[in-house]
Amino acid sequence: MDPVVERLLVVDIDDVGIDVLNAAHTPTLDRLTAEGRTFLQFHATGLCSPTRTQMHLGCHGSYPGVHCLTWISRLDPYGVPSTVVRPLGSVVSAAGLTTAKVGKWHLGPSNDLNHPASFGWQDYRGLLFNPDPGPFAYYRYRKFINGSPLDVDGRYLTTDQTNDGVAALRARNDLVSVSYHAIHRPYHVPPAALTTIQNPTTDVEKAMASLEALDHELGRLLGAAAEEGYTTLVFSDNGSVGPLRGRKNSTHQRGIRTRLWAVGPGVVPGRDDSLVSAVDLYATVLELLGVARLSGDGPDSISFAPQMQGGAGSRTAIYSELGPRNGFDARLDPDHWDRIARGDRYKFVVSRPGVGTAFFDLQQDPEEQNNLINGPLDQAQREELARLSQVVRSKVMR
């Protein structure tokens, strides 16, 4: 299997919903939109840990034996297993390629300092969880370098992660993954040199300032990637939260539909409306690097490498989910397991008690206000409802 690209950089940014992007000053991301390929129908989950699970394992969080349905707290004994499905980093490493992971992990239990290594990342530098609360959290934090702690005081976290990312690129690792914490809470004041918003005081101002700072440092990272010949993928893990009035922690479109950009060698610029899921990153990375998938690798993942080169996509539906806790079989508690399936136009929702089922026409009703489930439905709508219901059912029955 021949590689499509020479080296690959995958970047995820945190809590950057479409509503934020439309309001912020982000010249780097704007340049990605102009010069790269923008996937307008990229979907993740409504929370960070389940989305990261999709990328690393190529399966949804409810996959038997995985059971990651919500965020992982420091007190949660659950950790995403690396033995049910071969992790992305492990597959790449087994093919003789080099891997480096930088930034937010948020997938393992707090007592497992080598959890990233068990996922095949040969070099890991970052925070295993989110920063502690407080106004100085992005300046005082404990990072881990291959299992060893390092207390940092006075170096801005987004800058530190960019420095580590640039070093991994300069070392010419075959696969580099950089996971920024920004713009995730705690809301804070970034260095003045990185933002045009001076002396931000409200949470909204601080969040927008941290996004500008992220965009500035992302520019440095992408500059190094271009110099070293990397193809780059950038995406947000879920919609925005808090004062920015997004719909994080939900299966609403504002919570799960974000953006993905691709730029560099092997990418045809343009705007792409094909359906793409965060779970598809697994298969896409392997195809781009020319690494073969074995039976059982990335069972829910479909490569969008053809779309990056201007071809047509093969995914006909998006599936996403959230649940109340990790480490249990969601199929045993379906009333508290939120599931959605959407096609090009319609979306089917099965939610927890008090919400029930819903069917939305996203073309006519993008804010999901008019539930069509009780009809009357025309023939095309009935057929699509039946198809999307089957997509959800297939996840419940496996």
CSV table of C-alpha atoms in Angstrom, one decimal:
chain,number,residue,atom,x,y,z
A,1,MET,CA,0.0,0.0,0.0
A,2,ASP,CA,1.7,3.2,-1.2
A,3,PRO,CA,1.6,6.3,1.0
A,4,VAL,CA,-0.3,9.3,-0.3
A,5,VAL,CA,1.7,11.8,1.8
A,6,GLU,CA,5.3,11.7,3.2
A,7,ARG,CA,4.5,12.9,6.7
A,8,LEU,CA,1.3,13.8,8.5
A,9,LEU,CA,0.3,16.3,11.2
A,10,VAL,CA,-3.1,16.0,13.0
A,11,VAL,CA,-4.2,19.0,15.2
A,12,ASP,CA,-7.3,19.2,17.3
A,13,ILE,CA,-8.5,22.3,19.0
A,14,ASP,CA,-10.8,22.3,22.0
A,15,ASP,CA,-14.4,23.8,22.3
A,16,VAL,CA,-14.1,25.8,19.1
A,17,GLY,CA,-17.7,25.7,17.7
A,18,ILE,CA,-18.8,27.2,14.4
A,19,ASP,CA,-20.5,30.1,16.3
A,20,VAL,CA,-17.1,31.1,17.7
A,21,LEU,CA,-15.3,30.8,14.4
A,22,ASN,CA,-17.9,33.1,12.8
A,23,ALA,CA,-17.3,35.8,15.4
A,24,ALA,CA,-13.5,35.6,16.0
A,25,HIS,CA,-10.4,37.2,14.5
A,26,THR,CA,-8.6,34.1,13.2
A,27,PRO,CA,-6.3,34.8,10.3
A,28,THR,CA,-4.6,31.4,10.4
A,29,LEU,CA,-7.8,29.4,10.3
A,30,ASP,CA,-9.1,31.9,7.6
A,31,ARG,CA,-6.0,31.1,5.6
A,32,LEU,CA,-6.6,27.4,6.0
A,33,THR,CA,-10.1,28.0,4.6
A,34,ALA,CA,-8.7,29.9,1.6
A,35,GLU,CA,-5.7,27.7,0.8
A,36,GLY,CA,-6.7,24.2,2.0
A,37,ARG,CA,-9.8,22.0,1.8
A,38,THR,CA,-12.6,22.8,4.3
A,39,PHE,CA,-14.9,20.0,5.3
A,40,LEU,CA,-18.2,21.8,6.1
A,41,GLN,CA,-20.0,18.6,7.3
A,42,PHE,CA,-17.5,17.3,9.8
A,43,HIS,CA,-19.1,15.8,12.8
A,44,ALA,CA,-17.6,14.8,16.2
A,45,THR,CA,-19.3,14.1,19.5
A,46,GLY,CA,-20.5,16.7,22.0
A,47,LEU,CA,-17.6,16.1,24.4
A,48,CYS,CA,-13.8,15.7,24.2
A,49,SER,CA,-13.0,12.2,25.5
A,50,PRO,CA,-15.5,10.4,23.2
A,51,THR,CA,-14.2,12.3,20.2
A,52,ARG,CA,-10.6,11.5,21.0
A,53,THR,CA,-11.6,7.9,21.5
A,54,GLN,CA,-13.0,7.9,17.9
A,55,MET,CA,-9.8,9.2,16.5
A,56,HIS,CA,-7.5,6.8,18.4
A,57,LEU,CA,-9.6,3.6,18.0
A,58,GLY,CA,-11.6,4.2,14.9
A,59,CYS,CA,-14.8,3.2,16.7
A,60,HIS,CA,-17.6,4.9,18.6
A,61,GLY,CA,-17.5,5.0,22.3
A,62,SER,CA,-20.3,2.5,22.8
A,63,TYR,CA,-18.3,-0.1,20.9
A,64,PRO,CA,-18.3,-3.4,22.9
A,65,GLY,CA,-15.5,-3.4,25.4
A,66,VAL,CA,-14.7,0.3,24.9
A,67,HIS,CA,-17.6,2.1,26.7
A,68,CYS,CA,-16.5,5.8,26.5
A,69,LEU,CA,-19.6,7.9,26.4
A,70,THR,CA,-18.7,11.0,28.3
A,71,TRP,CA,-15.7,13.0,29.6
A,72,ILE,CA,-13.2,11.3,31.8
A,73,SER,CA,-12.6,13.1,35.2
A,74,ARG,CA,-9.5,12.8,37.4
A,75,LEU,CA,-11.6,10.8,39.8
A,76,ASP,CA,-12.9,8.4,37.2
A,77,PRO,CA,-11.2,5.0,37.4
A,78,TYR,CA,-12.2,4.3,33.8
A,79,GLY,CA,-9.6,4.6,31.1
A,80,VAL,CA,-10.1,4.0,27.3
A,81,PRO,CA,-8.7,0.5,26.7
A,82,SER,CA,-5.9,-0.1,24.2
A,83,THR,CA,-6.6,-3.8,23.8
A,84,VAL,CA,-10.1,-4.0,22.3
A,85,VAL,CA,-9.2,-2.3,19.0
A,86,ARG,CA,-5.6,-1.6,17.9
A,87,PRO,CA,-5.0,2.1,18.6
A,88,LEU,CA,-4.0,4.3,15.7
A,89,GLY,CA,-0.5,5.1,17.1
A,90,SER,CA,0.2,1.4,17.7
A,91,VAL,CA,-0.8,0.5,14.1
A,92,VAL,CA,1.5,3.3,12.7
A,93,SER,CA,4.4,2.3,15.0
A,94,ALA,CA,4.0,-1.4,14.1
A,95,ALA,CA,4.5,-0.4,10.4
A,96,GLY,CA,7.9,0.9,11.3
A,97,LEU,CA,7.0,4.6,11.4
A,98,THR,CA,7.7,7.1,14.1
A,99,THR,CA,5.0,8.8,16.2
A,100,ALA,CA,4.9,11.8,18.5
A,101,LYS,CA,1.9,13.1,20.6
A,102,VAL,CA,1.7,16.5,22.1
A,103,GLY,CA,-0.8,18.2,24.4
A,104,LYS,CA,-4.1,17.1,26.0
A,105,TRP,CA,-4.7,13.4,26.5
A,106,HIS,CA,-7.8,13.0,28.6
A,107,LEU,CA,-8.3,9.3,27.9
A,108,GLY,CA,-6.7,7.4,30.8
A,109,PRO,CA,-7.1,7.1,34.5
A,110,SER,CA,-5.1,9.5,36.6
A,111,ASN,CA,-2.8,6.8,38.0
A,112,ASP,CA,-1.7,5.6,34.6
A,113,LEU,CA,1.1,8.1,33.6
A,114,ASN,CA,2.1,5.9,30.6
A,115,HIS,CA,-1.4,5.6,29.1
A,116,PRO,CA,-0.3,7.5,25.8
A,117,ALA,CA,2.5,5.0,25.4
A,118,SER,CA,0.1,2.1,25.5
A,119,PHE,CA,-1.6,3.7,22.5
A,120,GLY,CA,1.6,3.5,20.5
A,121,TRP,CA,2.8,7.1,20.9
A,122,GLN,CA,6.6,6.7,21.1
A,123,ASP,CA,7.0,10.3,22.5
A,124,TYR,CA,4.4,12.0,24.6
A,125,ARG,CA,4.6,15.5,26.0
A,126,GLY,CA,1.5,17.1,27.5
A,127,LEU,CA,-1.2,17.3,30.2
A,128,LEU,CA,-3.0,14.1,31.0
A,129,PHE,CA,-6.2,16.1,32.0
A,130,ASN,CA,-7.5,19.7,31.7
A,131,PRO,CA,-5.7,22.5,33.6
A,132,ASP,CA,-6.7,23.0,37.2
A,133,PRO,CA,-9.3,25.8,37.8
A,134,GLY,CA,-8.1,29.3,38.4
A,135,PRO,CA,-6.9,32.4,36.5
A,136,PHE,CA,-3.3,31.2,36.2
A,137,ALA,CA,-4.1,27.7,35.1
A,138,TYR,CA,-2.7,28.2,31.6
A,139,TYR,CA,0.6,29.4,33.2
A,140,ARG,CA,1.1,27.0,36.0
A,141,TYR,CA,0.6,23.3,35.3
A,142,ARG,CA,2.1,19.8,35.5
A,143,LYS,CA,3.0,18.3,32.2
A,144,PHE,CA,4.3,14.8,31.6
A,145,ILE,CA,7.2,13.8,29.4
A,146,ASN,CA,7.0,10.1,28.7
A,147,GLY,CA,5.6,9.4,32.1
A,148,SER,CA,7.8,11.8,34.1
A,149,PRO,CA,6.2,14.9,35.6
A,150,LEU,CA,7.5,18.4,35.0
A,151,ASP,CA,6.0,21.4,36.8
A,152,VAL,CA,5.9,24.5,34.6
A,153,ASP,CA,5.5,28.0,36.0
A,154,GLY,CA,5.3,31.1,33.8
A,155,ARG,CA,5.1,29.6,30.3
A,156,TYR,CA,1.8,30.0,28.5
A,157,LEU,CA,0.3,26.5,27.8
A,158,THR,CA,-0.7,27.1,24.2
A,159,THR,CA,2.8,28.4,23.5
A,160,ASP,CA,4.4,25.4,25.3
A,161,GLN,CA,2.3,23.0,23.3
A,162,THR,CA,3.3,24.7,20.1
A,163,ASN,CA,7.0,24.6,21.0
A,164,ASP,CA,6.7,20.8,21.6
A,165,GLY,CA,4.8,20.4,18.4
A,166,VAL,CA,7.3,22.3,16.3
A,167,ALA,CA,10.1,20.2,17.9
A,168,ALA,CA,8.3,17.0,16.9
A,169,LEU,CA,7.9,18.3,13.4
A,170,ARG,CA,11.6,19.3,13.2
A,171,ALA,CA,12.5,15.8,14.2
A,172,ARG,CA,10.5,14.6,11.2
A,173,ASN,CA,8.3,12.1,12.9
A,174,ASP,CA,6.1,10.4,10.4
A,175,LEU,CA,2.9,11.1,12.4
A,176,VAL,CA,2.6,14.0,14.8
A,177,SER,CA,-0.6,14.6,16.8
A,178,VAL,CA,-1.0,18.0,18.6
A,179,SER,CA,-4.0,18.4,20.9
A,180,TYR,CA,-4.4,21.9,22.2
A,181,HIS,CA,-6.3,22.7,25.4
A,182,ALA,CA,-7.4,26.1,24.2
A,183,ILE,CA,-10.1,27.4,24.2
A,184,HIS,CA,-11.3,25.1,27.0
A,185,ARG,CA,-12.0,26.6,30.4
A,186,PRO,CA,-10.7,28.0,32.7
A,187,TYR,CA,-11.2,31.3,30.9
A,188,HIS,CA,-8.0,33.3,31.3
A,189,VAL,CA,-6.0,36.2,29.9
A,190,PRO,CA,-3.5,35.2,27.3
A,191,PRO,CA,-0.2,37.0,26.7
A,192,ALA,CA,-0.9,40.5,25.2
A,193,ALA,CA,1.4,39.8,22.2
A,194,LEU,CA,-0.9,36.9,21.0
A,195,THR,CA,-4.2,38.7,20.9
A,196,THR,CA,-5.8,42.0,19.7
A,197,ILE,CA,-8.2,41.9,22.7
A,198,GLN,CA,-6.4,43.9,25.3
A,199,ASN,CA,-7.3,43.6,29.0
A,200,PRO,CA,-10.2,41.2,28.5
A,201,THR,CA,-12.5,41.0,31.6
A,202,THR,CA,-15.6,39.0,30.8
A,203,ASP,CA,-15.6,35.3,30.1
A,204,VAL,CA,-16.6,36.0,26.5
A,205,GLU,CA,-13.7,38.4,26.0
A,206,LYS,CA,-11.3,35.9,27.6
A,207,ALA,CA,-12.5,33.0,25.5
A,208,MET,CA,-12.2,35.1,22.3
A,209,ALA,CA,-8.8,36.3,23.3
A,210,SER,CA,-7.6,32.7,24.0
A,211,LEU,CA,-8.9,31.7,20.5
A,212,GLU,CA,-6.9,34.6,18.9
A,213,ALA,CA,-3.8,33.4,20.9
A,214,LEU,CA,-4.4,29.8,19.7
A,215,ASP,CA,-4.8,31.0,16.1
A,216,HIS,CA,-1.5,32.9,16.4
A,217,GLU,CA,0.4,29.9,17.7
A,218,LEU,CA,-1.3,27.6,15.3
A,219,GLY,CA,0.2,29.7,12.6
A,220,ARG,CA,3.7,29.0,14.0
A,221,LEU,CA,2.9,25.2,14.1
A,222,LEU,CA,1.6,25.2,10.5
A,223,GLY,CA,4.6,27.2,9.3
A,224,ALA,CA,6.9,24.5,10.6
A,225,ALA,CA,4.8,21.8,9.1
A,226,ALA,CA,4.9,23.4,5.7
A,227,GLU,CA,8.7,23.8,5.9
A,228,GLU,CA,9.1,20.1,6.8
A,229,GLY,CA,6.8,18.9,4.1
A,230,TYR,CA,3.9,17.8,6.2
A,231,THR,CA,0.3,17.4,5.2
A,232,THR,CA,-1.9,18.8,8.0
A,233,LEU,CA,-5.4,18.1,9.3
A,234,VAL,CA,-7.0,20.5,11.8
A,235,PHE,CA,-10.3,19.9,13.5
A,236,SER,CA,-12.3,20.9,16.6
A,237,ASP,CA,-13.4,18.2,19.0
A,238,ASN,CA,-16.9,19.6,19.8
A,239,GLY,CA,-19.0,22.7,19.8
A,240,SER,CA,-18.5,25.6,22.1
A,241,VAL,CA,-19.7,26.0,25.7
A,242,GLY,CA,-20.6,28.5,28.5
A,243,PRO,CA,-20.9,32.2,27.7
A,244,LEU,CA,-20.3,31.5,24.0
A,245,ARG,CA,-23.8,29.9,23.9
A,246,GLY,CA,-22.8,26.8,22.0
A,247,ARG,CA,-24.3,23.3,22.6
A,248,LYS,CA,-21.4,21.3,23.9
A,249,ASN,CA,-22.4,18.2,25.9
A,250,SER,CA,-25.3,17.5,23.5
A,251,THR,CA,-26.1,15.8,20.3
A,252,HIS,CA,-27.5,19.1,18.9
A,253,GLN,CA,-25.9,20.1,15.6
A,254,ARG,CA,-24.1,23.0,17.4
A,255,GLY,CA,-22.5,20.5,19.7
A,256,ILE,CA,-21.4,17.8,17.1
A,257,ARG,CA,-20.9,19.7,13.8
A,258,THR,CA,-17.6,21.6,13.8
A,259,ARG,CA,-14.9,22.1,11.1
A,260,LEU,CA,-12.1,20.1,9.6
A,261,TRP,CA,-9.4,21.6,7.4
A,262,ALA,CA,-6.8,19.9,5.3
A,263,VAL,CA,-3.8,21.5,3.7
A,264,GLY,CA,-0.4,20.6,2.2
A,265,PRO,CA,0.9,18.0,-0.2
A,266,GLY,CA,-1.8,15.7,-1.6
A,267,VAL,CA,-4.7,18.1,-0.8
A,268,VAL,CA,-6.9,19.7,-3.5
A,269,PRO,CA,-8.1,23.1,-2.1
A,270,GLY,CA,-11.8,23.8,-2.0
A,271,ARG,CA,-15.0,23.4,0.0
A,272,ASP,CA,-16.3,19.9,0.7
A,273,ASP,CA,-19.9,19.1,1.7
A,274,SER,CA,-19.4,15.4,2.0
A,275,LEU,CA,-20.3,13.8,5.4
A,276,VAL,CA,-17.2,13.1,7.5
A,277,SER,CA,-17.0,11.9,11.1
A,278,ALA,CA,-14.2,12.2,13.7
A,279,VAL,CA,-14.2,8.4,13.7
A,280,ASP,CA,-12.9,8.5,10.1
A,281,LEU,CA,-9.6,10.1,11.1
A,282,TYR,CA,-8.3,6.6,12.0
A,283,ALA,CA,-8.8,5.1,8.5
A,284,THR,CA,-7.7,8.4,6.8
A,285,VAL,CA,-4.4,8.6,8.7
A,286,LEU,CA,-3.6,5.0,7.8
A,287,GLU,CA,-4.4,5.5,4.1
A,288,LEU,CA,-2.5,8.7,3.8
A,289,LEU,CA,0.6,7.1,5.4
A,290,GLY,CA,0.3,3.9,3.4
A,291,VAL,CA,-0.3,1.7,6.5
A,292,ALA,CA,-2.5,-1.4,5.9
A,293,ARG,CA,-5.5,-2.1,8.2
A,294,LEU,CA,-5.9,-5.5,9.6
A,295,SER,CA,-9.3,-7.1,10.2
A,296,GLY,CA,-10.8,-5.4,13.2
A,297,ASP,CA,-8.8,-2.2,12.9
A,298,GLY,CA,-11.0,0.9,13.1
A,299,PRO,CA,-14.3,-0.9,12.8
A,300,ASP,CA,-16.4,2.2,12.4
A,301,SER,CA,-13.9,4.3,10.4
A,302,ILE,CA,-14.2,5.2,6.7
A,303,SER,CA,-11.3,7.0,5.0
A,304,PHE,CA,-11.9,10.5,3.6
A,305,ALA,CA,-8.5,10.6,1.9
A,306,PRO,CA,-10.3,10.5,-1.5
A,307,GLN,CA,-12.2,13.7,-0.7
A,308,MET,CA,-8.9,15.4,0.3
A,309,GLN,CA,-7.8,14.8,-3.4
A,310,GLY,CA,-11.1,16.1,-4.8
A,311,GLY,CA,-12.9,12.8,-5.0
A,312,ALA,CA,-16.4,11.8,-3.8
A,313,GLY,CA,-17.1,10.6,-0.3
A,314,SER,CA,-18.6,7.2,0.5
A,315,ARG,CA,-20.2,7.9,3.9
A,316,THR,CA,-24.0,8.1,3.7
A,317,ALA,CA,-24.8,8.8,7.3
A,318,ILE,CA,-23.3,10.2,10.5
A,319,TYR,CA,-23.7,8.6,13.8
A,320,SER,CA,-23.0,10.3,17.2
A,321,GLU,CA,-23.8,9.5,20.8
A,322,LEU,CA,-23.4,10.6,24.4
A,323,GLY,CA,-24.1,8.8,27.7
A,324,PRO,CA,-24.2,9.5,31.4
A,325,ARG,CA,-21.1,7.6,32.5
A,326,ASN,CA,-18.1,5.6,31.2
A,327,GLY,CA,-17.2,1.9,31.6
A,328,PHE,CA,-20.7,0.4,31.2
A,329,ASP,CA,-22.5,-1.2,28.3
A,330,ALA,CA,-24.8,1.5,27.1
A,331,ARG,CA,-27.0,-1.1,25.5
A,332,LEU,CA,-28.1,-2.1,29.0
A,333,ASP,CA,-29.4,1.4,29.7
A,334,PRO,CA,-30.8,2.7,26.3
A,335,ASP,CA,-33.1,5.3,27.9
A,336,HIS,CA,-30.1,7.3,29.1
A,337,TRP,CA,-28.0,6.9,26.0
A,338,ASP,CA,-28.4,9.8,23.4
A,339,ARG,CA,-28.0,8.7,19.8
A,340,ILE,CA,-28.4,10.5,16.5
A,341,ALA,CA,-28.0,9.5,12.9
A,342,ARG,CA,-28.1,12.1,10.1
A,343,GLY,CA,-27.9,12.0,6.3
A,344,ASP,CA,-27.4,14.8,3.9
A,345,ARG,CA,-30.7,16.4,4.9
A,346,TYR,CA,-32.5,14.7,7.7
A,347,LYS,CA,-31.5,13.8,11.3
A,348,PHE,CA,-33.0,11.1,13.6
A,349,VAL,CA,-32.6,11.5,17.4
A,350,VAL,CA,-33.2,9.1,20.2
A,351,SER,CA,-32.7,10.9,23.5
A,352,ARG,CA,-33.0,10.3,27.3
A,353,PRO,CA,-36.4,10.6,29.1
A,354,GLY,CA,-38.2,13.8,28.7
A,355,VAL,CA,-36.9,14.3,25.2
A,356,GLY,CA,-37.8,11.1,23.3
A,357,THR,CA,-37.4,10.6,19.6
A,358,ALA,CA,-37.2,13.3,17.0
A,359,PHE,CA,-36.8,13.7,13.2
A,360,PHE,CA,-35.6,17.0,11.8
A,361,ASP,CA,-35.2,18.5,8.3
A,362,LEU,CA,-31.8,20.2,8.7
A,363,GLN,CA,-32.2,21.9,5.4
A,364,GLN,CA,-35.4,23.7,6.4
A,365,ASP,CA,-34.8,23.7,10.2
A,366,PRO,CA,-31.0,23.9,11.0
A,367,GLU,CA,-31.7,24.8,14.7
A,368,GLU,CA,-33.8,21.6,15.1
A,369,GLN,CA,-36.9,23.3,16.4
A,370,ASN,CA,-39.6,21.5,14.4
A,371,ASN,CA,-39.9,17.8,15.3
A,372,LEU,CA,-41.5,15.9,12.3
A,373,ILE,CA,-41.6,12.5,14.0
A,374,ASN,CA,-45.4,12.4,14.2
A,375,GLY,CA,-45.9,13.4,10.6
A,376,PRO,CA,-47.5,13.5,8.2
A,377,LEU,CA,-44.4,12.5,6.3
A,378,ASP,CA,-44.1,12.0,2.6
A,379,GLN,CA,-42.7,8.9,1.0
A,380,ALA,CA,-39.1,10.1,0.8
A,381,GLN,CA,-39.2,11.3,4.4
A,382,ARG,CA,-40.6,7.9,5.6
A,383,GLU,CA,-37.8,6.1,3.8
A,384,GLU,CA,-35.1,8.3,5.2
A,385,LEU,CA,-36.5,8.0,8.7
A,386,ALA,CA,-36.5,4.2,8.3
A,387,ARG,CA,-32.9,4.3,7.0
A,388,LEU,CA,-31.6,6.5,9.8
A,389,SER,CA,-33.4,4.5,12.4
A,390,GLN,CA,-31.6,1.4,11.1
A,391,VAL,CA,-28.2,3.2,11.5
A,392,VAL,CA,-29.0,3.8,15.2
A,393,ARG,CA,-30.3,0.3,15.6
A,394,SER,CA,-27.1,-1.2,14.2
A,395,LYS,CA,-25.1,0.4,17.0
A,396,VAL,CA,-27.5,-0.8,19.6
A,397,MET,CA,-27.6,-4.4,18.4
A,398,ARG,CA,-23.9,-5.2,17.9
